[in-house]
GROMACS .gro file of C-alpha atoms in nm:
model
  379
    1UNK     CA    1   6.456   6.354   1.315
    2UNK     CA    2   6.597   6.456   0.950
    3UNK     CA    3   6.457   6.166   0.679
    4UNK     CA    4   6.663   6.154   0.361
    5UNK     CA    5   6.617   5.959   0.028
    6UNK     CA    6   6.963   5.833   0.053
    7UNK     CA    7   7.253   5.837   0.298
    8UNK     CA    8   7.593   5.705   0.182
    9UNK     CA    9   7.829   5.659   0.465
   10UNK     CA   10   8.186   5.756   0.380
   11UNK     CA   11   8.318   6.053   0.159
   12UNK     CA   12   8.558   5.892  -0.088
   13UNK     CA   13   8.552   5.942  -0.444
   14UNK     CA   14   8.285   5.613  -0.501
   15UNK     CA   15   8.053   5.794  -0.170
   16UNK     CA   16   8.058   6.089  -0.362
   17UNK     CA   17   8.027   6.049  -0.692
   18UNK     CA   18   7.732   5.779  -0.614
   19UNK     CA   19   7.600   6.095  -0.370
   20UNK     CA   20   7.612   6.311  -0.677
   21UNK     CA   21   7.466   6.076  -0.954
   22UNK     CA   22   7.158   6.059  -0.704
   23UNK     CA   23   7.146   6.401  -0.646
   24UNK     CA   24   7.081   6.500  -1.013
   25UNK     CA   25   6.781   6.246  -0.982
   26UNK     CA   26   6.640   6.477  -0.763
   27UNK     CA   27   6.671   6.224  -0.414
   28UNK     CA   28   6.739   6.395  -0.105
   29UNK     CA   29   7.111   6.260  -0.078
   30UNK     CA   30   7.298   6.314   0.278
   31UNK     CA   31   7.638   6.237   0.307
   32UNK     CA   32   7.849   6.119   0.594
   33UNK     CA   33   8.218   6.083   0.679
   34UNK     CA   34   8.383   6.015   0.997
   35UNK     CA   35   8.741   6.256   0.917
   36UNK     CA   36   8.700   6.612   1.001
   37UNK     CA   37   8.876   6.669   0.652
   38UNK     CA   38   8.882   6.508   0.329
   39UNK     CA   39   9.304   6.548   0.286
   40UNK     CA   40   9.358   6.367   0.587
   41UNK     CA   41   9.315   5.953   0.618
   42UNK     CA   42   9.403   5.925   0.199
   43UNK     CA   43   9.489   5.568   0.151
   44UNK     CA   44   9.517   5.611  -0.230
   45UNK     CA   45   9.840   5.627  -0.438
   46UNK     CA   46   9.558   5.782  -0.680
   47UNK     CA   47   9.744   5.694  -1.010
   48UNK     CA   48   9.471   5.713  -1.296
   49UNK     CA   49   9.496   5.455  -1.583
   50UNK     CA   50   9.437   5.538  -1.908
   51UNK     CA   51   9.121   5.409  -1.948
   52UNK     CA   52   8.945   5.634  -1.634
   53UNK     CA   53   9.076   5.932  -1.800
   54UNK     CA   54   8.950   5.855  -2.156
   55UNK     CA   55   8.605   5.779  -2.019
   56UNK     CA   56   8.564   6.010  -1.723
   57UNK     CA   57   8.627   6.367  -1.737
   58UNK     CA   58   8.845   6.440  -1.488
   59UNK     CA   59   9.007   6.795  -1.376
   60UNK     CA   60   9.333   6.821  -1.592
   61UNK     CA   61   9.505   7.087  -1.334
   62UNK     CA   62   9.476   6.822  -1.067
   63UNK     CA   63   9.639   6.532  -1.237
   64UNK     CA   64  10.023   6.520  -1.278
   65UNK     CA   65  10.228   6.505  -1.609
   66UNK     CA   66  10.150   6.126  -1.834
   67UNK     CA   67  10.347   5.830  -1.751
   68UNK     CA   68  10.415   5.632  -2.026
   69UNK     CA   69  10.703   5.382  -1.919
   70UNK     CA   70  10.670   5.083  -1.658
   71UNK     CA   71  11.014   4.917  -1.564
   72UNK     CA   72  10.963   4.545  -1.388
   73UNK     CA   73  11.245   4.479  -1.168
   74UNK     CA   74  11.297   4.120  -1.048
   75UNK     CA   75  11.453   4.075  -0.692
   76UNK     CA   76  11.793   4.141  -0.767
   77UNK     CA   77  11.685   4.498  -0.938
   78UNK     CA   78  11.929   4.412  -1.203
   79UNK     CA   79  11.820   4.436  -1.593
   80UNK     CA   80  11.490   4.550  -1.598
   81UNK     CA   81  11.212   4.510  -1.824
   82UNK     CA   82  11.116   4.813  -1.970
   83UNK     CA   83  10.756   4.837  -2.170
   84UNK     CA   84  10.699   5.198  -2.300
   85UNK     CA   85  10.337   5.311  -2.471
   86UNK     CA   86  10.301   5.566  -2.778
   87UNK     CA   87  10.028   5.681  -2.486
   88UNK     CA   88   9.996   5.828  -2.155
   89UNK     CA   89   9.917   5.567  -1.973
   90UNK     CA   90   9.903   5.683  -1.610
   91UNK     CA   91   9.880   6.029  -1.434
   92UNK     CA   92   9.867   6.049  -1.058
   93UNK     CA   93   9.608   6.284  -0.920
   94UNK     CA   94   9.663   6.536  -0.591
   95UNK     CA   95   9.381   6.334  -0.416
   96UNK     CA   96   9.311   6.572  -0.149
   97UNK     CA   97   9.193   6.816  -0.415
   98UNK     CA   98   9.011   6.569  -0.595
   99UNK     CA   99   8.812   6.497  -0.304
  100UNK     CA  100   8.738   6.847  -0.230
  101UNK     CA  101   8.626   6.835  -0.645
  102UNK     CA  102   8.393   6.592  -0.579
  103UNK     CA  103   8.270   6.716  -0.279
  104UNK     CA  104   8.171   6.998  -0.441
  105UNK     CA  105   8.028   6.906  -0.738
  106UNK     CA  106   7.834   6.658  -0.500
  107UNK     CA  107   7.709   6.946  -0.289
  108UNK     CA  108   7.612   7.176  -0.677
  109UNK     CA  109   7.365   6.886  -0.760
  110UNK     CA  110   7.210   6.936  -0.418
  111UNK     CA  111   7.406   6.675  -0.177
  112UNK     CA  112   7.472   6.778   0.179
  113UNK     CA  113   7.837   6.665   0.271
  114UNK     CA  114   7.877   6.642   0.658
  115UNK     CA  115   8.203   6.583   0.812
  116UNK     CA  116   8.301   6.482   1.164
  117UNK     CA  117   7.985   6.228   1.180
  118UNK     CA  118   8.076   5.888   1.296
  119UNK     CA  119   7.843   5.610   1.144
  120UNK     CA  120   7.750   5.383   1.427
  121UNK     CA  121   7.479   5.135   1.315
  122UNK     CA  122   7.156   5.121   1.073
  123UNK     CA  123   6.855   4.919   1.156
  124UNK     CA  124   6.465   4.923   0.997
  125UNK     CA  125   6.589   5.240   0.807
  126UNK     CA  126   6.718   5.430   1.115
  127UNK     CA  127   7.120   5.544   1.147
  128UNK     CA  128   7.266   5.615   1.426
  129UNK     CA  129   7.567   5.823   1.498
  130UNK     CA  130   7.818   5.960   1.751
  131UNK     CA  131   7.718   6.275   1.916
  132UNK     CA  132   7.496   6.373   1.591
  133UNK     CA  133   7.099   6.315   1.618
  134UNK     CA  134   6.951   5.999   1.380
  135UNK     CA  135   6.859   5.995   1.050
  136UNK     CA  136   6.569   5.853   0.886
  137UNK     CA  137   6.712   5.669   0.557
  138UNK     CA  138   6.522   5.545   0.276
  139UNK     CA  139   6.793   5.342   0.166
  140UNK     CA  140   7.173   5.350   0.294
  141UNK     CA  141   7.453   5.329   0.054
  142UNK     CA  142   7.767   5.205   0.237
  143UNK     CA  143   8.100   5.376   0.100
  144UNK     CA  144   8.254   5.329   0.400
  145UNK     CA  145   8.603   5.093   0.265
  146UNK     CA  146   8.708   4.746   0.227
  147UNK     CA  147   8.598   4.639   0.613
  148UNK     CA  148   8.271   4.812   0.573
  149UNK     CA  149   8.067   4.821   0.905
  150UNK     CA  150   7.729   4.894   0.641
  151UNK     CA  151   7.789   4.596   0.469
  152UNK     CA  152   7.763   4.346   0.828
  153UNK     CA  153   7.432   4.612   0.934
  154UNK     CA  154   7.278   4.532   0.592
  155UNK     CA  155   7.372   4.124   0.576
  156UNK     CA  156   7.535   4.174   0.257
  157UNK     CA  157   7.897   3.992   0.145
  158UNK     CA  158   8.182   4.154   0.342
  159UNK     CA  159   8.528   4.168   0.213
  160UNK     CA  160   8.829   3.880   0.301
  161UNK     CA  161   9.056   3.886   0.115
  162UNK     CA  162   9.295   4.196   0.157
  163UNK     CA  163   9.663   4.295   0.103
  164UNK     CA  164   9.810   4.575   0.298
  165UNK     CA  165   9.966   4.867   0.175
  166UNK     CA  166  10.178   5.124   0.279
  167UNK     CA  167  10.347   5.406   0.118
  168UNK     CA  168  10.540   5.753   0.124
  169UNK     CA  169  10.466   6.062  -0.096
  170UNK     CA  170  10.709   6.369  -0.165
  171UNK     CA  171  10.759   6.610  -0.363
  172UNK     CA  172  11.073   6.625  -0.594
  173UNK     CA  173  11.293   6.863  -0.783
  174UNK     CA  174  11.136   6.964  -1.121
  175UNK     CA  175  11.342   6.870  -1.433
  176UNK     CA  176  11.560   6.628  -1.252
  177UNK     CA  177  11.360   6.260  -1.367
  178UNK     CA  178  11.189   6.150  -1.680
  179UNK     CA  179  10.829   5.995  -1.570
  180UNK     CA  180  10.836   5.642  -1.542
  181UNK     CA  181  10.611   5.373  -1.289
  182UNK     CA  182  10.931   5.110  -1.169
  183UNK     CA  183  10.744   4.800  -1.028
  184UNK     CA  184  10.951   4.520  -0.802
  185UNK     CA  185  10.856   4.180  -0.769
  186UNK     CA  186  11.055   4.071  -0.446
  187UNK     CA  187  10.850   3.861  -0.218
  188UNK     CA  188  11.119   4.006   0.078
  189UNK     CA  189  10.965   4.317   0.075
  190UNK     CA  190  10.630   4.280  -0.082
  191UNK     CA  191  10.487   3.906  -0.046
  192UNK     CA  192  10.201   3.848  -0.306
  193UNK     CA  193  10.235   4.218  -0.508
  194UNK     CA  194  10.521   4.441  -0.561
  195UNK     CA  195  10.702   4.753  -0.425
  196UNK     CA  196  10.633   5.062  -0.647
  197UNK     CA  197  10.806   5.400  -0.719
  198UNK     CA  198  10.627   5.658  -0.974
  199UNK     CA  199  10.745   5.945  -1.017
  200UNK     CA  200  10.583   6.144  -1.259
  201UNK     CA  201  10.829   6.463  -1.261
  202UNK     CA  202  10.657   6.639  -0.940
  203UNK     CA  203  10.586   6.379  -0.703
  204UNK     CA  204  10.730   6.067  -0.550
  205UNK     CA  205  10.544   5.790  -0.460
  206UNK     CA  206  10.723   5.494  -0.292
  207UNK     CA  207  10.489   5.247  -0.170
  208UNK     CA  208  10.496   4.827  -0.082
  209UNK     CA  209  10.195   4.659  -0.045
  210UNK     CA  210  10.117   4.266  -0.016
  211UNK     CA  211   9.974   3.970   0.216
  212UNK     CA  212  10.004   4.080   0.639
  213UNK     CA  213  10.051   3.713   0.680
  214UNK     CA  214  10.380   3.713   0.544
  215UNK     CA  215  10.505   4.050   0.642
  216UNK     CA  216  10.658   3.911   1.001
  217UNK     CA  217  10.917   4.223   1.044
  218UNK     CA  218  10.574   4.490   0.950
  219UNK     CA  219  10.477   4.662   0.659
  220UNK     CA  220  10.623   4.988   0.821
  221UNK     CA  221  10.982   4.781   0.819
  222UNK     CA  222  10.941   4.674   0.502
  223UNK     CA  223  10.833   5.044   0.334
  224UNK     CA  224  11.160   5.177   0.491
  225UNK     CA  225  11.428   4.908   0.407
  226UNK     CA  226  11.286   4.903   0.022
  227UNK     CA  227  11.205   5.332   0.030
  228UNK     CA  228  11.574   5.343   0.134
  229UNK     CA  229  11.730   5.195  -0.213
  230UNK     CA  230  11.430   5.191  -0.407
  231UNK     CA  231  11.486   5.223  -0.804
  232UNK     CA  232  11.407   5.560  -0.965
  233UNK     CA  233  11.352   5.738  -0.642
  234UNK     CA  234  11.428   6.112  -0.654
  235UNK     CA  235  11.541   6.266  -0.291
  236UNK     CA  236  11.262   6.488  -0.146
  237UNK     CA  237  11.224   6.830  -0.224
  238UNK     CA  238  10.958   6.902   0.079
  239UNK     CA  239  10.691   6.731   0.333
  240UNK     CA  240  10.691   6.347   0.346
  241UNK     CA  241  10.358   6.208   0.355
  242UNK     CA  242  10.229   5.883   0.493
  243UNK     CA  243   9.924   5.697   0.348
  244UNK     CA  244   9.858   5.298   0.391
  245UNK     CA  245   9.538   5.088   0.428
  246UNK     CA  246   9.385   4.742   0.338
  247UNK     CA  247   9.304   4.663   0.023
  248UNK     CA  248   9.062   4.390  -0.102
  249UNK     CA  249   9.167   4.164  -0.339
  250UNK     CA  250   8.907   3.889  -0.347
  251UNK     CA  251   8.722   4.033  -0.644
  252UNK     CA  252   8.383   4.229  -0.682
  253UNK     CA  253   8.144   4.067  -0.359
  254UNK     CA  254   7.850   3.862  -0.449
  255UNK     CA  255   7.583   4.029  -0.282
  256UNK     CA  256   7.611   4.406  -0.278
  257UNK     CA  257   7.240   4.522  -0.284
  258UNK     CA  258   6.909   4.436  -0.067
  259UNK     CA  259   6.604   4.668  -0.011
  260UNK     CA  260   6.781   4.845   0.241
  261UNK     CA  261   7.079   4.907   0.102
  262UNK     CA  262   7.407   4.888  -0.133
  263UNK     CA  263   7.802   4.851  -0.164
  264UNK     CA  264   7.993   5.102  -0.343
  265UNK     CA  265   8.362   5.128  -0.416
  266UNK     CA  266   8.629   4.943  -0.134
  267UNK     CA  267   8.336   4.789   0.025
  268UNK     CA  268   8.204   4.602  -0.270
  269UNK     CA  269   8.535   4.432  -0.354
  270UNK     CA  270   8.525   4.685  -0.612
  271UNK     CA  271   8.915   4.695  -0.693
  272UNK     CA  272   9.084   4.479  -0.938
  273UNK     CA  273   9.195   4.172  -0.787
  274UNK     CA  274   9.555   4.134  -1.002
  275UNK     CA  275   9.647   4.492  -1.052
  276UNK     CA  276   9.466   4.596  -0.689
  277UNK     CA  277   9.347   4.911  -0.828
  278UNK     CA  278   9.060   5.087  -0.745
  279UNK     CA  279   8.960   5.437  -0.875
  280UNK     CA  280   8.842   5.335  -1.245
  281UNK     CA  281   8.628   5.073  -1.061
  282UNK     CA  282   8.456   5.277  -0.795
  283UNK     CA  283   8.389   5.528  -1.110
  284UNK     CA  284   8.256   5.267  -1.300
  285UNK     CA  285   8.026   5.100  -1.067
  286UNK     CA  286   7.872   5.430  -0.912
  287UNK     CA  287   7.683   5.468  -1.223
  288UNK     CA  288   7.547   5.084  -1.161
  289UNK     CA  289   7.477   5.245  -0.862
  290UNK     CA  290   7.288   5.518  -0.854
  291UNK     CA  291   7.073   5.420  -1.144
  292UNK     CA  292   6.968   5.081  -0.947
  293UNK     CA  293   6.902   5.272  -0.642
  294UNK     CA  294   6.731   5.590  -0.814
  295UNK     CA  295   6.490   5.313  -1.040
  296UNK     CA  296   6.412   5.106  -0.718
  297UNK     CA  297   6.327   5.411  -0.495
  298UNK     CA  298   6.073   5.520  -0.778
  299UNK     CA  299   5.919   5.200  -0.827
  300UNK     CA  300   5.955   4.995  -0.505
  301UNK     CA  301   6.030   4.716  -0.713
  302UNK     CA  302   6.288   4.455  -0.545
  303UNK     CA  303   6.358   4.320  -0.864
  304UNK     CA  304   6.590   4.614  -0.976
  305UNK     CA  305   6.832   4.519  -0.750
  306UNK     CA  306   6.891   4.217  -0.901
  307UNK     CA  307   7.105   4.429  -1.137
  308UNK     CA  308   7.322   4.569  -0.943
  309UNK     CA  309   7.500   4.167  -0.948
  310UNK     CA  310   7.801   4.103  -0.808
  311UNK     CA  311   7.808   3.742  -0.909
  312UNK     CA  312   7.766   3.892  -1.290
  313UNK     CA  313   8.052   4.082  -1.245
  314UNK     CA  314   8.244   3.834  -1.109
  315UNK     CA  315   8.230   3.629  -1.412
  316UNK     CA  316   8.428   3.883  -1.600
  317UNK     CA  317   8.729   3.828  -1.365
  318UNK     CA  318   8.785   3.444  -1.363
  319UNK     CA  319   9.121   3.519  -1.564
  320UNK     CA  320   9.252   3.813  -1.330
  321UNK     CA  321   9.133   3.591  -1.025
  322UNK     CA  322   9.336   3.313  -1.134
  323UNK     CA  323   9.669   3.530  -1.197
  324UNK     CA  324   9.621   3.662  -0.859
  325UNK     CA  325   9.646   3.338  -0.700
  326UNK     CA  326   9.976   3.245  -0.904
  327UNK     CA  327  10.094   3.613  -0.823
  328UNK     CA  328  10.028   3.511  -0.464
  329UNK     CA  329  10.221   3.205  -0.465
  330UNK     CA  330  10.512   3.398  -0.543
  331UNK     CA  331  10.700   3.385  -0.231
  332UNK     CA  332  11.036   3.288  -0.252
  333UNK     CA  333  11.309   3.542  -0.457
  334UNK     CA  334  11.394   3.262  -0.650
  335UNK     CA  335  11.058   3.205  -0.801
  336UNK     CA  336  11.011   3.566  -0.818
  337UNK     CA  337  11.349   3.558  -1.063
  338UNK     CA  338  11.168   3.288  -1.236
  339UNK     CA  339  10.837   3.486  -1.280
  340UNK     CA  340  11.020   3.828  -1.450
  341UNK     CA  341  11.277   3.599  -1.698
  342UNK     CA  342  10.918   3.437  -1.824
  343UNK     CA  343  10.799   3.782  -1.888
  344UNK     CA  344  11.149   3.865  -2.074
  345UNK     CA  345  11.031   3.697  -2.394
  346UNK     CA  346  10.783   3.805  -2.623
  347UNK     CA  347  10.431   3.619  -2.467
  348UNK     CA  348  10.562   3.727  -2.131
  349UNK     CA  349  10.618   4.102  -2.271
  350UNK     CA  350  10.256   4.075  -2.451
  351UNK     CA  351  10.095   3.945  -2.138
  352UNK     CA  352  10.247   4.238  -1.892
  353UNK     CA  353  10.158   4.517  -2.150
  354UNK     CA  354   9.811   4.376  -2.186
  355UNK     CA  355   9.808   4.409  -1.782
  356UNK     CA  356   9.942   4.712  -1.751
  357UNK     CA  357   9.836   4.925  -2.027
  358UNK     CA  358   9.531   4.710  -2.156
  359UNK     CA  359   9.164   4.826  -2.142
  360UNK     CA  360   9.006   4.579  -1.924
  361UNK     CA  361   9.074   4.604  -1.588
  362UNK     CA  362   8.740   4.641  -1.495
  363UNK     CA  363   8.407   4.576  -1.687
  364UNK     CA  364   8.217   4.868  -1.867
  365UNK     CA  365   7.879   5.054  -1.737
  366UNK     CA  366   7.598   4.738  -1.849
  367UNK     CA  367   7.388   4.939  -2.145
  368UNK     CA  368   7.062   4.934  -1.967
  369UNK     CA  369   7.218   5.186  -1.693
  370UNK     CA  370   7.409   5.407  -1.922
  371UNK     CA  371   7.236   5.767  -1.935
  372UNK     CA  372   7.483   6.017  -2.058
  373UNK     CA  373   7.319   6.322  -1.905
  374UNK     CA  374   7.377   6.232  -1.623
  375UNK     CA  375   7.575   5.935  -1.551
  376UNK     CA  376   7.962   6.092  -1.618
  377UNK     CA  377   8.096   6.094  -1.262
  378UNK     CA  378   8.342   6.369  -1.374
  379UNK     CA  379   8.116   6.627  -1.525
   0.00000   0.00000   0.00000
């Protein structure tokens, strides 16, 4: 039987980037992931905010062209408000190849990636797979998304709170549209969150995502019917690709570390709970990570995991936790109308710039953890 420091179930950018940060400790780091192939199952729009690509350093031939302008479109897609930055504020990434990027720099610090290995169960430090022989684990790190089957093995906080989402990627005709992220607010189509089109010059995405409860005609229903008049979509140029997937919205979990184990990325609520995004976050608290797993395998010391705190984090987000719920009640057109002619005047502008092109979406790396040799997820 193999015995590892570390195995992090699931191969996503927070599995692997955690994988990697413990790694260049010098742990024996194993990482699983059920898909044969890290470009199929993406359930990322992967659009980068600002803020992730001022503080990480990710591969600029893998991120599309800057977005600066965000147009909100109330239900009746008529007038919409546009807020433009003097910055790029978004770039969507070709998340198949950022995968592979991490993967690999993963597997240069001295990670094994292994593919096509089905996480079954972990109990008194021993994982079990389909059709693969046990491992031995020190400690598991489960990176496995927002229903996490490590987080019920380890009896730590599972995720319930999710929206679905579901959305369609294509390539379109260079030259022919100026970047721009158009966001609707029509409870028809996306109860609770909004339908989404950004097009950053080379690529569509057209996407709807919100609460299953109130989607009674199906999220695949309601992708089609808006994808078919959506605002500032280009027509296709090539291959249409699907992507879709839950996403948790209930706000970083409580507890996300005990002595066999931690949460990274989806599974630890680790996603924004107004704006639902998720890549600066799973950067951001992969450094937490690894440092509080790397200290408490060198000491033994159950006491380190007390910083790796959910409920601390938490605190930060009473404000974004209490505009989701008002975002949620949205659910009649009418009240949706309501919502963008607020936003029309100059608070309501101030407010939905500060949300969509502020700084803090998610909380920075806690001082004690920050190393800069080696705690950049991108370098």
């Amino acid at each position: 039987m193999q015995t590892v420091d570390v195995l992090v179930v699931g191969a996503g950018l927070a599995g692997l980037c955690t994988a990697r940060l413990l790694a260049r400790r010098q742990l024996n780091v194993m990482v699983v992931d059920r898909r044969r192939s890290l470009s199929t199952g993406i359930r990322t729009t992967g659009i980068f905010v600002r803020r992730t690509l001022d503080d990480f350093d990710l591969p600029d031939h893998l991120l599309g062209p800057g977005v600066r302008d965000v147009l909100l479109y109330p239900p009746s897609r008529r007038a919409p408000i546009r807020l433009t930055s003097d910055r790029d504020e978004y770039r969507v990434a070709d998340m198949a190849a950022v995968y592979e990027h991490a993967r690999r720099a993963a597997e240069s610090a001295g990670a094994r990636v292994l593919l096509g290995v089905r996480y079954l169960d972990v109990s008194k430090g021993f994982v079990r797979f389909a059709g693969a022989e046990p491992v031995a684990a020190r400690f598991v790190v489960g990176a496995d998304g927002a229903r996490s089957r490590v987080a019920r093995d380890l009896g730590l906080d599972v995720n319930r709170r999710f929206l679905v989402g579901a959305e369609i990627v294509h390539p379109v005709a260079s030259g022919t549209t100026t970047p721009a992220f158009h966001c609707v607010l029509d409870p028809r189509i996306a109860p609770g969150y909004l339908g989404w089109v950004i097009d950053d010059g080379r690529h569509a995405h057209v996407g709807v995502a919100g609460y299953p409860d109130a989607m009674r005609t199906g999220i695949r229903h309601l992708l089609e019917a808006f994808a078919a008049d959506a605002p500032g979509r280009a027509a296709p140029t090539g291959p249409v690709e699907r992507r879709g997937g839950p996403i948790p919205v209930g706000g970083v979990l409580r507890r996300l570390a005990c002595p066999a184990g931690l949460l990274v990325g989806d599974a630890a609520g680790a996603v924004s709970p107004l704006t639902a995004g998720g890549l600066d976050p799973c950067f951001r608290m992969s450094e937490q990570a690894a440092a509080v797993a790397a200290e408490y395998l060198r000491t033994g010391d159950r006491r380190v995991l007390r910083r790796y705190d959910g409920e601390a984090l938490r605190s930060r987000f009473r404000g974004r936790l209490l505009l989701r719920r008002v975002f949620a009640g949205i659910r009649s057109p009418a009240a949706a109308e309501a919502a963008v002619a607020v936003l029309r005047g100059r608070a309501g502008r101030a407010l939905a710039a500060r949300i969509l092109f502020g700084d803090g979406s998610f909380p920075g790396v806690t001082p004690e953890f920050a190393d800069p040799a080696v705690d950049r997820p991108g370098r």
